[in-house]
mmCIF file of N, CA and C in Angstrom:
data_model
loop_
_atom_site.group_PDB
_atom_site.id
_atom_site.type_symbol
_atom_site.label_atom_id
_atom_site.label_comp_id
_atom_site.label_asym_id
_atom_site.label_seq_id
_atom_site.Cartn_x
_atom_site.Cartn_y
_atom_site.Cartn_z
ATOM 1 N N UNK A 264 -15.875 -4.136 -6.939
ATOM 2 C CA UNK A 264 -14.882 -4.505 -5.958
ATOM 3 C C UNK A 264 -13.651 -3.627 -6.165
ATOM 4 N N UNK A 265 -13.201 -3.029 -5.093
ATOM 5 C CA UNK A 265 -11.981 -2.233 -5.133
ATOM 6 C C UNK A 265 -10.837 -3.070 -4.604
ATOM 7 N N UNK A 266 -9.782 -3.125 -5.366
ATOM 8 C CA UNK A 266 -8.611 -3.865 -4.914
ATOM 9 C C UNK A 266 -7.816 -3.048 -3.906
ATOM 10 N N UNK A 267 -7.705 -1.742 -4.159
ATOM 11 C CA UNK A 267 -6.943 -0.866 -3.273
ATOM 12 C C UNK A 267 -7.869 0.248 -2.810
ATOM 13 N N UNK A 268 -8.049 0.355 -1.489
ATOM 14 C CA UNK A 268 -8.942 1.390 -0.982
ATOM 15 C C UNK A 268 -8.232 2.749 -0.951
ATOM 16 N N UNK A 269 -8.978 3.779 -0.620
ATOM 17 C CA UNK A 269 -8.471 5.149 -0.646
ATOM 18 C C UNK A 269 -7.274 5.335 0.286
ATOM 19 N N UNK A 270 -7.343 4.801 1.494
ATOM 20 C CA UNK A 270 -6.239 4.951 2.440
ATOM 21 C C UNK A 270 -4.961 4.300 1.908
ATOM 22 N N UNK A 271 -5.078 3.100 1.371
ATOM 23 C CA UNK A 271 -3.907 2.412 0.822
ATOM 24 C C UNK A 271 -3.352 3.164 -0.382
ATOM 25 N N UNK A 272 -4.224 3.698 -1.218
ATOM 26 C CA UNK A 272 -3.793 4.467 -2.381
ATOM 27 C C UNK A 272 -2.972 5.682 -1.944
ATOM 28 N N UNK A 273 -3.477 6.442 -0.982
ATOM 29 C CA UNK A 273 -2.747 7.615 -0.501
ATOM 30 C C UNK A 273 -1.461 7.205 0.218
ATOM 31 N N UNK A 274 -1.489 6.102 0.911
ATOM 32 C CA UNK A 274 -0.288 5.618 1.593
ATOM 33 C C UNK A 274 0.803 5.281 0.580
ATOM 34 N N UNK A 275 0.417 4.658 -0.514
ATOM 35 C CA UNK A 275 1.380 4.325 -1.567
ATOM 36 C C UNK A 275 1.991 5.606 -2.128
ATOM 37 N N UNK A 276 1.170 6.611 -2.369
ATOM 38 C CA UNK A 276 1.669 7.887 -2.877
ATOM 39 C C UNK A 276 2.627 8.531 -1.878
ATOM 40 N N UNK A 277 2.316 8.445 -0.582
ATOM 41 C CA UNK A 277 3.201 9.007 0.444
ATOM 42 C C UNK A 277 4.532 8.266 0.473
ATOM 43 N N UNK A 278 4.497 6.947 0.353
ATOM 44 C CA UNK A 278 5.738 6.170 0.348
ATOM 45 C C UNK A 278 6.587 6.485 -0.880
ATOM 46 N N UNK A 279 5.953 6.657 -2.025
ATOM 47 C CA UNK A 279 6.690 7.023 -3.244
ATOM 48 C C UNK A 279 7.334 8.396 -3.055
ATOM 49 N N UNK A 280 6.617 9.319 -2.446
ATOM 50 C CA UNK A 280 7.177 10.649 -2.175
ATOM 51 C C UNK A 280 8.381 10.544 -1.233
ATOM 52 N N UNK A 281 8.264 9.743 -0.186
ATOM 53 C CA UNK A 281 9.399 9.548 0.738
ATOM 54 C C UNK A 281 10.581 8.901 0.022
ATOM 55 N N UNK A 282 10.302 7.968 -0.860
ATOM 56 C CA UNK A 282 11.378 7.294 -1.599
ATOM 57 C C UNK A 282 12.163 8.298 -2.432
ATOM 58 N N UNK A 283 11.515 9.316 -2.937
ATOM 59 C CA UNK A 283 12.173 10.329 -3.742
ATOM 60 C C UNK A 283 12.980 11.328 -2.937
ATOM 61 N N UNK A 284 12.947 11.206 -1.634
ATOM 62 C CA UNK A 284 13.670 12.150 -0.773
ATOM 63 C C UNK A 284 15.020 11.607 -0.303
ATOM 64 N N UNK A 285 15.416 10.476 -0.830
ATOM 65 C CA UNK A 285 16.752 9.913 -0.567
ATOM 66 C C UNK A 285 17.110 9.835 0.916
ATOM 67 N N UNK A 286 16.190 9.387 1.745
ATOM 68 C CA UNK A 286 16.477 9.186 3.162
ATOM 69 C C UNK A 286 16.319 10.415 4.029
ATOM 70 N N UNK A 287 16.001 11.547 3.419
ATOM 71 C CA UNK A 287 15.778 12.754 4.217
ATOM 72 C C UNK A 287 14.407 12.668 4.878
ATOM 73 N N UNK A 288 14.335 13.139 6.096
ATOM 74 C CA UNK A 288 13.086 13.144 6.852
ATOM 75 C C UNK A 288 12.109 14.142 6.239
ATOM 76 N N UNK A 289 10.855 13.748 6.192
ATOM 77 C CA UNK A 289 9.792 14.633 5.706
ATOM 78 C C UNK A 289 8.692 14.680 6.759
ATOM 79 N N UNK A 290 8.302 15.887 7.141
ATOM 80 C CA UNK A 290 7.203 15.989 8.099
ATOM 81 C C UNK A 290 5.869 16.002 7.348
ATOM 82 N N UNK A 291 4.811 15.843 8.090
ATOM 83 C CA UNK A 291 3.486 15.759 7.479
ATOM 84 C C UNK A 291 3.163 17.032 6.711
ATOM 85 N N UNK A 292 3.519 18.175 7.287
ATOM 86 C CA UNK A 292 3.242 19.437 6.613
ATOM 87 C C UNK A 292 3.964 19.499 5.267
ATOM 88 N N UNK A 293 5.197 19.015 5.222
ATOM 89 C CA UNK A 293 5.962 19.018 3.983
ATOM 90 C C UNK A 293 5.431 18.043 2.944
ATOM 91 N N UNK A 294 4.701 17.041 3.388
ATOM 92 C CA UNK A 294 4.131 16.061 2.465
ATOM 93 C C UNK A 294 2.752 16.459 1.956
ATOM 94 N N UNK A 295 2.056 17.307 2.705
ATOM 95 C CA UNK A 295 0.686 17.644 2.308
ATOM 96 C C UNK A 295 0.642 18.343 0.960
ATOM 97 N N UNK A 296 1.598 19.223 0.689
ATOM 98 C CA UNK A 296 1.616 19.942 -0.587
ATOM 99 C C UNK A 296 1.755 19.006 -1.771
ATOM 100 N N UNK A 297 2.847 18.220 -1.819
ATOM 101 C CA UNK A 297 3.028 17.322 -2.965
ATOM 102 C C UNK A 297 1.898 16.300 -3.122
ATOM 103 N N UNK A 298 1.304 15.886 -2.009
ATOM 104 C CA UNK A 298 0.270 14.856 -2.086
ATOM 105 C C UNK A 298 -1.137 15.434 -2.203
ATOM 106 N N UNK A 299 -1.300 16.710 -1.845
ATOM 107 C CA UNK A 299 -2.608 17.347 -1.942
ATOM 108 C C UNK A 299 -3.621 16.779 -0.969
ATOM 109 N N UNK A 300 -3.159 16.425 0.222
ATOM 110 C CA UNK A 300 -4.049 15.843 1.225
ATOM 111 C C UNK A 300 -4.148 16.748 2.443
ATOM 112 N N UNK A 301 -5.284 16.736 3.125
ATOM 113 C CA UNK A 301 -5.381 17.485 4.380
ATOM 114 C C UNK A 301 -4.405 16.911 5.414
ATOM 115 N N UNK A 302 -3.811 17.788 6.196
ATOM 116 C CA UNK A 302 -2.811 17.390 7.183
ATOM 117 C C UNK A 302 -3.308 16.319 8.168
ATOM 118 N N UNK A 303 -4.505 16.464 8.778
ATOM 119 C CA UNK A 303 -4.954 15.436 9.734
ATOM 120 C C UNK A 303 -5.123 14.052 9.092
ATOM 121 N N UNK A 304 -5.626 14.052 7.858
ATOM 122 C CA UNK A 304 -5.823 12.777 7.166
ATOM 123 C C UNK A 304 -4.479 12.125 6.846
ATOM 124 N N UNK A 305 -3.538 12.921 6.357
ATOM 125 C CA UNK A 305 -2.213 12.385 6.043
ATOM 126 C C UNK A 305 -1.507 11.906 7.312
ATOM 127 N N UNK A 306 -1.674 12.619 8.404
ATOM 128 C CA UNK A 306 -1.074 12.182 9.673
ATOM 129 C C UNK A 306 -1.604 10.801 10.061
ATOM 130 N N UNK A 307 -2.894 10.589 9.896
ATOM 131 C CA UNK A 307 -3.497 9.280 10.193
ATOM 132 C C UNK A 307 -2.887 8.186 9.315
ATOM 133 N N UNK A 308 -2.713 8.493 8.039
ATOM 134 C CA UNK A 308 -2.113 7.542 7.095
ATOM 135 C C UNK A 308 -0.685 7.213 7.529
ATOM 136 N N UNK A 309 0.091 8.251 7.846
ATOM 137 C CA UNK A 309 1.495 8.044 8.222
ATOM 138 C C UNK A 309 1.618 7.265 9.529
ATOM 139 N N UNK A 310 0.736 7.522 10.471
ATOM 140 C CA UNK A 310 0.760 6.767 11.729
ATOM 141 C C UNK A 310 0.467 5.295 11.481
ATOM 142 N N UNK A 311 -0.473 5.006 10.599
ATOM 143 C CA UNK A 311 -0.778 3.609 10.268
ATOM 144 C C UNK A 311 0.420 2.953 9.586
ATOM 145 N N UNK A 312 1.093 3.687 8.706
ATOM 146 C CA UNK A 312 2.299 3.140 8.067
ATOM 147 C C UNK A 312 3.386 2.867 9.105
ATOM 148 N N UNK A 313 3.470 3.722 10.109
ATOM 149 C CA UNK A 313 4.426 3.500 11.194
ATOM 150 C C UNK A 313 4.090 2.255 11.991
ATOM 151 N N UNK A 314 2.818 2.101 12.335
ATOM 152 C CA UNK A 314 2.394 0.899 13.068
ATOM 153 C C UNK A 314 2.633 -0.358 12.241
ATOM 154 N N UNK A 315 2.537 -0.220 10.924
ATOM 155 C CA UNK A 315 2.756 -1.345 10.026
ATOM 156 C C UNK A 315 4.224 -1.627 9.739
ATOM 157 N N UNK A 316 5.108 -0.807 10.294
ATOM 158 C CA UNK A 316 6.539 -1.017 10.116
ATOM 159 C C UNK A 316 7.090 -0.564 8.768
ATOM 160 N N UNK A 317 6.354 0.287 8.058
ATOM 161 C CA UNK A 317 6.811 0.731 6.746
ATOM 162 C C UNK A 317 7.532 2.080 6.785
ATOM 163 N N UNK A 318 7.249 2.882 7.814
ATOM 164 C CA UNK A 318 7.979 4.135 8.005
ATOM 165 C C UNK A 318 8.427 4.230 9.452
ATOM 166 N N UNK A 319 9.450 5.033 9.664
ATOM 167 C CA UNK A 319 9.921 5.360 11.009
ATOM 168 C C UNK A 319 9.620 6.829 11.236
ATOM 169 N N UNK A 320 9.284 7.171 12.467
ATOM 170 C CA UNK A 320 8.994 8.570 12.754
ATOM 171 C C UNK A 320 9.862 9.058 13.900
ATOM 172 N N UNK A 321 10.184 10.332 13.830
ATOM 173 C CA UNK A 321 10.891 10.996 14.915
ATOM 174 C C UNK A 321 10.119 12.252 15.263
ATOM 175 N N UNK A 322 10.126 12.589 16.542
ATOM 176 C CA UNK A 322 9.387 13.752 17.012
ATOM 177 C C UNK A 322 10.319 14.940 17.179
ATOM 178 N N UNK A 323 9.708 16.085 17.311
ATOM 179 C CA UNK A 323 10.464 17.287 17.612
ATOM 180 C C UNK A 323 10.961 18.007 16.381
ATOM 181 N N UNK A 324 11.758 19.051 16.652
ATOM 182 C CA UNK A 324 12.297 19.858 15.557
ATOM 183 C C UNK A 324 13.159 18.991 14.653
ATOM 184 N N UNK A 325 12.906 19.063 13.364
ATOM 185 C CA UNK A 325 13.632 18.240 12.404
ATOM 186 C C UNK A 325 13.093 16.828 12.305
ATOM 187 N N UNK A 326 12.016 16.554 13.037
ATOM 188 C CA UNK A 326 11.422 15.226 13.008
ATOM 189 C C UNK A 326 10.546 15.027 11.791
ATOM 190 N N UNK A 327 10.031 13.842 11.675
ATOM 191 C CA UNK A 327 9.158 13.516 10.561
ATOM 192 C C UNK A 327 9.227 12.042 10.257
ATOM 193 N N UNK A 328 9.104 11.705 8.991
ATOM 194 C CA UNK A 328 9.025 10.313 8.574
ATOM 195 C C UNK A 328 10.097 9.987 7.544
ATOM 196 N N UNK A 329 10.584 8.751 7.617
ATOM 197 C CA UNK A 329 11.478 8.182 6.612
ATOM 198 C C UNK A 329 11.025 6.744 6.384
ATOM 199 N N UNK A 330 11.411 6.184 5.264
ATOM 200 C CA UNK A 330 11.095 4.780 5.015
ATOM 201 C C UNK A 330 11.811 3.913 6.044
ATOM 202 N N UNK A 331 11.143 2.883 6.512
ATOM 203 C CA UNK A 331 11.720 1.991 7.516
ATOM 204 C C UNK A 331 12.703 1.001 6.899
ATOM 205 N N UNK A 332 12.599 0.804 5.616
ATOM 206 C CA UNK A 332 13.524 -0.080 4.894
ATOM 207 C C UNK A 332 13.650 0.441 3.468
ATOM 208 N N UNK A 333 14.582 -0.080 2.701
ATOM 209 C CA UNK A 333 14.740 0.428 1.338
ATOM 210 C C UNK A 333 13.441 0.329 0.537
ATOM 211 N N UNK A 334 13.244 1.309 -0.345
ATOM 212 C CA UNK A 334 12.019 1.346 -1.159
ATOM 213 C C UNK A 334 11.855 0.075 -1.982
ATOM 214 N N UNK A 335 12.960 -0.550 -2.369
ATOM 215 C CA UNK A 335 12.889 -1.787 -3.147
ATOM 216 C C UNK A 335 12.402 -2.967 -2.313
ATOM 217 N N UNK A 336 12.380 -2.810 -0.993
ATOM 218 C CA UNK A 336 11.931 -3.883 -0.107
ATOM 219 C C UNK A 336 10.506 -3.666 0.397
ATOM 220 N N UNK A 337 9.859 -2.602 -0.040
ATOM 221 C CA UNK A 337 8.467 -2.343 0.359
ATOM 222 C C UNK A 337 7.587 -2.652 -0.840
ATOM 223 N N UNK A 338 6.777 -3.683 -0.687
ATOM 224 C CA UNK A 338 5.924 -4.139 -1.780
ATOM 225 C C UNK A 338 4.507 -3.577 -1.640
ATOM 226 N N UNK A 339 3.830 -3.529 -2.754
ATOM 227 C CA UNK A 339 2.451 -3.065 -2.761
ATOM 228 C C UNK A 339 1.594 -3.879 -1.786
ATOM 229 N N UNK A 340 1.846 -5.166 -1.715
ATOM 230 C CA UNK A 340 1.065 -6.013 -0.807
ATOM 231 C C UNK A 340 1.305 -5.641 0.654
ATOM 232 N N UNK A 341 2.505 -5.145 0.988
ATOM 233 C CA UNK A 341 2.777 -4.707 2.368
ATOM 234 C C UNK A 341 1.833 -3.569 2.747
ATOM 235 N N UNK A 342 1.647 -2.641 1.831
ATOM 236 C CA UNK A 342 0.787 -1.488 2.091
ATOM 237 C C UNK A 342 -0.675 -1.918 2.162
ATOM 238 N N UNK A 343 -1.083 -2.758 1.233
ATOM 239 C CA UNK A 343 -2.470 -3.229 1.227
ATOM 240 C C UNK A 343 -2.786 -3.942 2.538
ATOM 241 N N UNK A 344 -1.872 -4.762 3.011
ATOM 242 C CA UNK A 344 -2.109 -5.504 4.263
ATOM 243 C C UNK A 344 -2.265 -4.570 5.464
ATOM 244 N N UNK A 345 -1.502 -3.468 5.487
ATOM 245 C CA UNK A 345 -1.614 -2.512 6.592
ATOM 246 C C UNK A 345 -3.014 -1.916 6.652
ATOM 247 N N UNK A 346 -3.564 -1.571 5.497
ATOM 248 C CA UNK A 346 -4.839 -0.852 5.467
ATOM 249 C C UNK A 346 -6.059 -1.731 5.222
ATOM 250 N N UNK A 347 -5.864 -2.915 4.656
ATOM 251 C CA UNK A 347 -7.015 -3.724 4.276
ATOM 252 C C UNK A 347 -6.948 -5.169 4.741
ATOM 253 N N UNK A 348 -5.841 -5.582 5.285
ATOM 254 C CA UNK A 348 -5.690 -6.984 5.638
ATOM 255 C C UNK A 348 -5.183 -7.776 4.444
ATOM 256 N N UNK A 349 -5.286 -9.092 4.503
ATOM 257 C CA UNK A 349 -4.768 -9.929 3.415
ATOM 258 C C UNK A 349 -5.459 -9.635 2.082
ATOM 259 N N UNK A 350 -4.706 -9.803 1.006
ATOM 260 C CA UNK A 350 -5.270 -9.616 -0.330
ATOM 261 C C UNK A 350 -6.141 -10.825 -0.642
ATOM 262 N N UNK A 351 -7.443 -10.586 -0.757
ATOM 263 C CA UNK A 351 -8.407 -11.659 -1.028
ATOM 264 C C UNK A 351 -9.368 -11.177 -2.098
ATOM 265 N N UNK A 352 -9.661 -12.032 -3.054
ATOM 266 C CA UNK A 352 -10.679 -11.665 -4.032
ATOM 267 C C UNK A 352 -11.965 -12.451 -3.820
ATOM 268 N N UNK A 353 -11.903 -13.424 -2.927
ATOM 269 C CA UNK A 353 -13.121 -14.181 -2.641
ATOM 270 C C UNK A 353 -13.016 -14.817 -1.261
ATOM 271 N N UNK A 354 -14.147 -15.183 -0.761
ATOM 272 C CA UNK A 354 -14.241 -15.923 0.491
ATOM 273 C C UNK A 354 -15.523 -16.735 0.388
ATOM 274 N N UNK A 355 -15.396 -18.026 0.350
ATOM 275 C CA UNK A 355 -16.568 -18.887 0.186
ATOM 276 C C UNK A 355 -17.571 -18.603 1.308
ATOM 277 N N UNK A 356 -18.764 -18.231 0.921
ATOM 278 C CA UNK A 356 -19.758 -17.873 1.937
ATOM 279 C C UNK A 356 -20.300 -19.086 2.667
ATOM 280 N N UNK A 357 -20.149 -20.258 2.086
ATOM 281 C CA UNK A 357 -20.719 -21.443 2.704
ATOM 282 C C UNK A 357 -19.766 -22.143 3.658
ATOM 283 N N UNK A 358 -18.471 -21.990 3.448
ATOM 284 C CA UNK A 358 -17.448 -22.678 4.237
ATOM 285 C C UNK A 358 -17.696 -24.188 4.185
ATOM 286 N N UNK A 359 -16.963 -24.938 4.932
ATOM 287 C CA UNK A 359 -17.075 -26.399 4.887
ATOM 288 C C UNK A 359 -18.332 -26.899 5.592
ATOM 289 N N UNK A 360 -18.908 -26.091 6.492
ATOM 290 C CA UNK A 360 -20.068 -26.561 7.259
ATOM 291 C C UNK A 360 -21.287 -26.814 6.386
ATOM 292 N N UNK A 361 -21.501 -25.946 5.414
ATOM 293 C CA UNK A 361 -22.724 -26.019 4.640
ATOM 294 C C UNK A 361 -22.507 -26.649 3.276
ATOM 295 N N UNK A 362 -21.401 -26.337 2.654
ATOM 296 C CA UNK A 362 -21.164 -26.763 1.283
ATOM 297 C C UNK A 362 -20.463 -28.122 1.256
ATOM 298 N N UNK A 363 -21.117 -29.132 0.723
ATOM 299 C CA UNK A 363 -20.482 -30.450 0.663
ATOM 300 C C UNK A 363 -19.397 -30.510 -0.413
ATOM 301 N N UNK A 364 -19.349 -29.487 -1.265
ATOM 302 C CA UNK A 364 -18.458 -29.482 -2.418
ATOM 303 C C UNK A 364 -17.239 -28.567 -2.211
ATOM 304 N N UNK A 365 -16.972 -28.148 -0.965
ATOM 305 C CA UNK A 365 -15.962 -27.132 -0.701
ATOM 306 C C UNK A 365 -14.570 -27.516 -1.211
ATOM 307 N N UNK A 366 -14.206 -28.767 -1.175
ATOM 308 C CA UNK A 366 -12.860 -29.185 -1.607
ATOM 309 C C UNK A 366 -12.752 -29.368 -3.121
ATOM 310 N N UNK A 367 -13.851 -29.581 -3.784
ATOM 311 C CA UNK A 367 -13.801 -29.831 -5.228
ATOM 312 C C UNK A 367 -14.520 -28.762 -6.050
ATOM 313 N N UNK A 368 -14.985 -27.725 -5.428
ATOM 314 C CA UNK A 368 -15.746 -26.669 -6.114
ATOM 315 C C UNK A 368 -14.895 -26.028 -7.221
ATOM 316 N N UNK A 369 -15.354 -26.094 -8.464
ATOM 317 C CA UNK A 369 -14.567 -25.525 -9.566
ATOM 318 C C UNK A 369 -14.441 -23.999 -9.472
ATOM 319 N N UNK A 370 -15.459 -23.319 -8.965
ATOM 320 C CA UNK A 370 -15.381 -21.869 -8.818
ATOM 321 C C UNK A 370 -14.318 -21.510 -7.794
ATOM 322 N N UNK A 371 -14.317 -22.203 -6.686
ATOM 323 C CA UNK A 371 -13.331 -21.928 -5.625
ATOM 324 C C UNK A 371 -11.912 -22.164 -6.135
ATOM 325 N N UNK A 372 -11.713 -23.274 -6.871
ATOM 326 C CA UNK A 372 -10.377 -23.563 -7.407
ATOM 327 C C UNK A 372 -9.934 -22.470 -8.365
ATOM 328 N N UNK A 373 -10.825 -22.014 -9.216
ATOM 329 C CA UNK A 373 -10.496 -20.963 -10.176
ATOM 330 C C UNK A 373 -10.170 -19.657 -9.460
ATOM 331 N N UNK A 374 -10.989 -19.289 -8.494
ATOM 332 C CA UNK A 374 -10.746 -18.050 -7.758
ATOM 333 C C UNK A 374 -9.464 -18.130 -6.933
ATOM 334 N N UNK A 375 -9.182 -19.279 -6.350
ATOM 335 C CA UNK A 375 -7.923 -19.448 -5.610
ATOM 336 C C UNK A 375 -6.722 -19.250 -6.539
ATOM 337 N N UNK A 376 -6.797 -19.790 -7.742
ATOM 338 C CA UNK A 376 -5.705 -19.640 -8.708
ATOM 339 C C UNK A 376 -5.542 -18.176 -9.116
ATOM 340 N N UNK A 377 -6.660 -17.516 -9.423
ATOM 341 C CA UNK A 377 -6.604 -16.112 -9.808
ATOM 342 C C UNK A 377 -6.059 -15.242 -8.675
ATOM 343 N N UNK A 378 -6.473 -15.538 -7.463
ATOM 344 C CA UNK A 378 -5.991 -14.795 -6.296
ATOM 345 C C UNK A 378 -4.477 -14.961 -6.136
ATOM 346 N N UNK A 379 -3.977 -16.173 -6.296
ATOM 347 C CA UNK A 379 -2.538 -16.427 -6.182
ATOM 348 C C UNK A 379 -1.775 -15.657 -7.264
ATOM 349 N N UNK A 380 -2.308 -15.604 -8.480
ATOM 350 C CA UNK A 380 -1.663 -14.859 -9.561
ATOM 351 C C UNK A 380 -1.670 -13.362 -9.266
ATOM 352 N N UNK A 381 -2.778 -12.859 -8.744
ATOM 353 C CA UNK A 381 -2.886 -11.446 -8.404
ATOM 354 C C UNK A 381 -1.888 -11.074 -7.312
ATOM 355 N N UNK A 382 -1.840 -11.858 -6.265
ATOM 356 C CA UNK A 382 -0.911 -11.583 -5.169
ATOM 357 C C UNK A 382 0.531 -11.631 -5.670
ATOM 358 N N UNK A 383 0.852 -12.610 -6.507
ATOM 359 C CA UNK A 383 2.206 -12.704 -7.051
ATOM 360 C C UNK A 383 2.540 -11.457 -7.877
ATOM 361 N N UNK A 384 1.596 -10.980 -8.644
ATOM 362 C CA UNK A 384 1.818 -9.765 -9.425
ATOM 363 C C UNK A 384 2.018 -8.549 -8.550
ATOM 364 N N UNK A 385 1.213 -8.425 -7.511
ATOM 365 C CA UNK A 385 1.335 -7.292 -6.588
ATOM 366 C C UNK A 385 2.634 -7.363 -5.788
ATOM 367 N N UNK A 386 3.067 -8.571 -5.465
ATOM 368 C CA UNK A 386 4.331 -8.741 -4.732
ATOM 369 C C UNK A 386 5.503 -8.213 -5.547
ATOM 370 N N UNK A 387 5.367 -8.239 -6.857
ATOM 371 C CA UNK A 387 6.442 -7.773 -7.725
ATOM 372 C C UNK A 387 6.508 -6.266 -7.879
ATOM 373 N N UNK A 388 5.533 -5.549 -7.356
ATOM 374 C CA UNK A 388 5.514 -4.095 -7.473
ATOM 375 C C UNK A 388 6.047 -3.500 -6.173
ATOM 376 N N UNK A 389 7.138 -2.744 -6.282
ATOM 377 C CA UNK A 389 7.743 -2.131 -5.096
ATOM 378 C C UNK A 389 7.594 -0.617 -5.150
ATOM 379 N N UNK A 390 7.794 -0.002 -4.008
ATOM 380 C CA UNK A 390 7.781 1.457 -3.936
ATOM 381 C C UNK A 390 8.902 2.018 -4.814
ATOM 382 N N UNK A 391 10.043 1.349 -4.852
ATOM 383 C CA UNK A 391 11.150 1.814 -5.698
ATOM 384 C C UNK A 391 10.746 1.809 -7.170
ATOM 385 N N UNK A 392 10.060 0.772 -7.609
ATOM 386 C CA UNK A 392 9.625 0.698 -9.009
ATOM 387 C C UNK A 392 8.623 1.798 -9.322
ATOM 388 N N UNK A 393 7.715 2.060 -8.402
ATOM 389 C CA UNK A 393 6.730 3.122 -8.621
ATOM 390 C C UNK A 393 7.410 4.490 -8.638
ATOM 391 N N UNK A 394 8.387 4.678 -7.757
ATOM 392 C CA UNK A 394 9.122 5.951 -7.733
ATOM 393 C C UNK A 394 9.908 6.133 -9.029
ATOM 394 N N UNK A 395 10.524 5.073 -9.511
ATOM 395 C CA UNK A 395 11.288 5.156 -10.762
ATOM 396 C C UNK A 395 10.360 5.463 -11.931
ATOM 397 N N UNK A 396 9.188 4.864 -11.929
ATOM 398 C CA UNK A 396 8.218 5.134 -12.993
ATOM 399 C C UNK A 396 7.777 6.592 -12.952
ATOM 400 N N UNK A 397 7.543 7.097 -11.757
ATOM 401 C CA UNK A 397 7.155 8.502 -11.607
ATOM 402 C C UNK A 397 8.270 9.418 -12.104
ATOM 403 N N UNK A 398 9.503 9.106 -11.777
ATOM 404 C CA UNK A 398 10.651 9.901 -12.224
ATOM 405 C C UNK A 398 10.728 9.902 -13.743
ATOM 406 N N UNK A 399 10.515 8.753 -14.371
ATOM 407 C CA UNK A 399 10.587 8.644 -15.814
ATOM 408 C C UNK A 399 9.503 9.428 -16.525
ATOM 409 N N UNK A 400 8.322 9.459 -15.944
ATOM 410 C CA UNK A 400 7.194 10.164 -16.553
ATOM 411 C C UNK A 400 7.329 11.671 -16.441
ATOM 412 N N UNK A 401 8.052 12.136 -15.414
ATOM 413 C CA UNK A 401 8.082 13.573 -15.165
ATOM 414 C C UNK A 401 9.150 14.288 -15.972
ATOM 415 N N UNK A 402 9.762 13.585 -16.920
ATOM 416 C CA UNK A 402 10.744 14.237 -17.767
ATOM 417 C C UNK A 402 12.067 14.466 -17.068
ATOM 418 N N UNK A 403 12.421 13.557 -16.161
ATOM 419 C CA UNK A 403 13.724 13.638 -15.506
ATOM 420 C C UNK A 403 13.782 14.632 -14.366
ATOM 421 N N UNK A 404 12.683 14.862 -13.686
ATOM 422 C CA UNK A 404 12.719 15.804 -12.576
ATOM 423 C C UNK A 404 13.631 15.290 -11.490
ATOM 424 N N UNK A 405 14.142 16.168 -10.678
ATOM 425 C CA UNK A 405 15.072 15.787 -9.625
ATOM 426 C C UNK A 405 14.338 15.052 -8.524
ATOM 427 N N UNK A 406 15.037 14.109 -7.915
ATOM 428 C CA UNK A 406 14.452 13.372 -6.803
ATOM 429 C C UNK A 406 14.137 14.334 -5.672
ATOM 430 N N UNK A 407 12.984 14.114 -5.057
ATOM 431 C CA UNK A 407 12.591 14.922 -3.923
ATOM 432 C C UNK A 407 11.892 16.200 -4.352
ATOM 433 N N UNK A 408 11.894 16.483 -5.639
ATOM 434 C CA UNK A 408 11.206 17.670 -6.141
ATOM 435 C C UNK A 408 9.707 17.437 -6.185
ATOM 436 N N UNK A 409 8.998 18.473 -6.484
ATOM 437 C CA UNK A 409 7.544 18.357 -6.536
ATOM 438 C C UNK A 409 7.112 17.696 -7.818
ATOM 439 N N UNK A 410 5.986 16.940 -7.766
ATOM 440 C CA UNK A 410 5.481 16.284 -8.971
ATOM 441 C C UNK A 410 5.032 17.272 -10.020
#
């Protein structure tokens, strides 16, 4: 089971890159180098982030993408929801129609608890925190610079 799919993973990396640009607009071409992604694929990712309300885009000369809100207000779960829907680790295959034990099932209760803990943990991870971690690992590189 993958918690974060490829699109969400690349989207998170793109958001961290935008966070390091201090509000300056970045076009897709300018992001492809640091992220190492093909331009058409990255454009698809950025458009989905725009539809999800995580980035704003402007067209034309000097256009591109910026974060739609502060990096500290964009959580990992926001990105996962854009690309994968709600964070779920289980879904009872029997539902209430077939399973007479749906309300008292010990497996379901355990998985519900684990899912709530996972979501709470992911909610605590922001793009700002990931950007700060990246900055710390790179030996103090300047914001907006290449990784």
